[in-house]
Amino acid sequence: MKISRKTKHYVEDTLCYIALFLVLIFTIFPIVWMFLTSIKDEADILTIPPRIFFNPTLENYNFVFERSKFFRGLINSLIVVFSVIAITLPIAMLAAYSFARFNVGGGQIQFYILTVRMFPPIAAIVPFFIIFRNIGLLDNILALIILNTIFNLPFTVWLLYGFFKEIPQDLEEAAMTEG
């Protein structure tokens, strides 16, 4: 007995939707579990087997926002992020533009930038630790800004290099001519 094309298409679609549903459950379950755990009290969290029905509480959120150093860490992270962006982006834009428009590095500049990017940061931890200890930057936010700038600059240059390479030179010349 031959299966019709319509039936075969219906079975394929059904199997595809089942697979998508399983991936969705697999992806969303940890997020739901974390949220439910965040509104349980300590006794409900540690109960084995886990309780399905419990009395929700916001005490954990109260602890995080009022009694922990959550906001201090958040502010430090924001300071580091915005400082690294403010330093990295202008330097990377200038470097990427010059690499894209002029023959710098014998035309192999992309390879050199990617080679620096392949260097494992873990291999540089001890030398950076010694340097920062000697100049007194341990436990200082400036050390984080310097390290993040050093490790993000090659990637940013490489990313912007591709962007500047895609802009036609004629468009740039027309913009210079016409103002």
C-alpha positions in Angstrom: 0.0 0.0 0.0 1.4 3.3 -1.1 1.4 6.3 1.4 0.0 9.5 -0.2 2.1 12.6 -0.4 -0.4 14.5 1.8 -0.2 11.8 4.6 3.6 11.7 4.4 3.7 15.5 4.6 1.4 15.5 7.6 3.5 12.9 9.4 6.7 14.9 8.8 5.1 18.0 10.1 3.8 16.2 13.2 7.3 14.8 13.9 8.8 18.2 13.4 6.4 19.8 15.8 7.0 17.1 18.4 10.7 17.6 18.1 10.3 21.4 18.4 8.1 21.0 21.5 10.7 18.7 23.2 13.5 21.2 22.5 11.2 24.0 23.8 10.6 22.0 27.0 14.3 21.2 27.4 15.1 24.9 27.0 12.4 26.4 29.1 12.4 23.9 32.0 15.6 25.2 33.7 14.4 28.8 33.6 11.0 27.8 35.1 12.8 25.7 37.7 15.1 28.6 38.7 12.1 31.0 39.0 10.1 28.5 41.1 13.1 27.9 43.3 13.6 31.7 43.8 10.1 32.1 45.3 10.4 29.1 47.7 11.6 29.4 51.2 14.7 27.5 52.3 12.8 24.5 53.7 10.9 24.0 50.5 14.1 24.3 48.4 15.9 21.6 50.4 13.0 19.1 50.5 13.5 15.8 48.7 11.5 15.0 46.6 10.8 18.6 45.6 7.3 19.9 46.5 5.0 20.8 43.6 2.7 22.9 45.8 4.3 25.4 48.2 3.7 28.8 49.7 5.5 31.4 47.5 7.6 34.0 49.2 9.6 37.1 48.0 12.0 36.9 50.9 14.8 35.7 48.7 14.4 38.8 46.5 14.3 41.0 49.6 17.6 39.5 50.7 19.3 40.0 47.4 18.1 43.6 46.9 18.4 44.9 50.5 21.0 42.9 52.4 23.5 41.6 49.9 26.1 43.5 47.8 24.2 42.8 44.6 24.0 46.4 43.5 27.6 47.1 44.2 28.6 44.3 41.9 26.2 45.5 39.3 27.6 49.0 39.4 31.1 47.7 39.1 30.2 45.6 36.1 28.5 48.5 34.4 31.6 50.7 35.1 33.8 48.1 33.5 31.6 47.5 30.5 31.1 51.2 29.6 34.8 52.0 30.2 35.9 49.1 28.0 33.5 50.2 25.3 34.6 53.8 25.5 38.2 52.8 25.1 38.0 49.9 22.7 35.6 51.2 20.1 37.4 54.4 19.1 40.8 52.6 18.9 39.3 49.7 17.0 37.5 51.9 14.6 40.6 53.8 13.7 42.7 50.6 13.4 40.1 48.7 11.4 39.5 51.6 9.0 43.3 52.0 8.3 43.6 48.2 7.8 40.7 48.1 5.4 41.7 51.1 3.3 45.5 50.9 3.3 47.9 48.0 2.6 49.1 47.5 6.2 50.8 44.3 7.1 51.3 43.1 3.6 47.5 42.3 3.2 47.6 39.6 5.8 46.4 41.8 8.7 43.2 39.6 9.2 45.4 36.6 9.9 47.5 38.5 12.4 44.5 39.8 14.2 43.0 36.4 14.4 46.3 34.9 15.6 46.3 37.3 18.5 42.6 36.4 19.2 43.5 32.7 19.3 45.9 33.2 22.2 44.3 31.6 25.3 43.7 34.3 28.0 44.3 31.8 30.7 48.0 31.6 29.6 48.4 35.3 30.4 46.9 35.3 33.8 50.1 34.8 35.8 52.1 37.4 33.9 49.3 39.9 34.2 49.0 39.1 37.9 52.7 39.8 38.4 52.5 43.0 36.5 49.4 44.3 38.3 50.9 43.3 41.7 54.1 45.2 40.9 52.3 48.4 39.9 49.7 48.1 42.7 46.6 47.4 40.6 45.4 44.2 42.4 41.8 44.4 43.6 41.3 47.5 41.5 38.6 48.1 38.9 41.2 49.6 36.6 42.9 46.2 36.2 39.7 44.7 34.9 39.2 47.6 32.5 42.8 47.1 31.1 42.4 43.4 30.8 39.1 43.5 29.1 40.3 46.1 26.7 43.4 44.1 25.9 41.4 40.9 25.2 38.5 42.6 23.3 40.5 44.9 21.1 41.6 42.3 18.5 38.1 40.9 18.1 36.6 44.4 17.8 39.2 45.4 15.2 38.6 42.2 13.2 34.8 42.7 13.4 35.0 46.3 12.2 37.6 45.4 9.6 35.0 43.3 7.8 32.4 46.1 8.1 34.8 48.8 6.6 35.9 46.4 3.9 32.3 46.1 2.7 31.8 49.8 2.3 32.6 50.7 -1.4 35.5 53.1 -1.8 33.5 55.0 -4.4 30.9 55.8 -1.8 33.5 57.2 0.5 35.0 59.3 -2.2 31.6 60.7 -3.2 31.0 61.6 0.5 34.3 63.4 0.6 33.6 65.3 -2.6 30.0 66.3 -1.9 30.5 66.9 1.8 
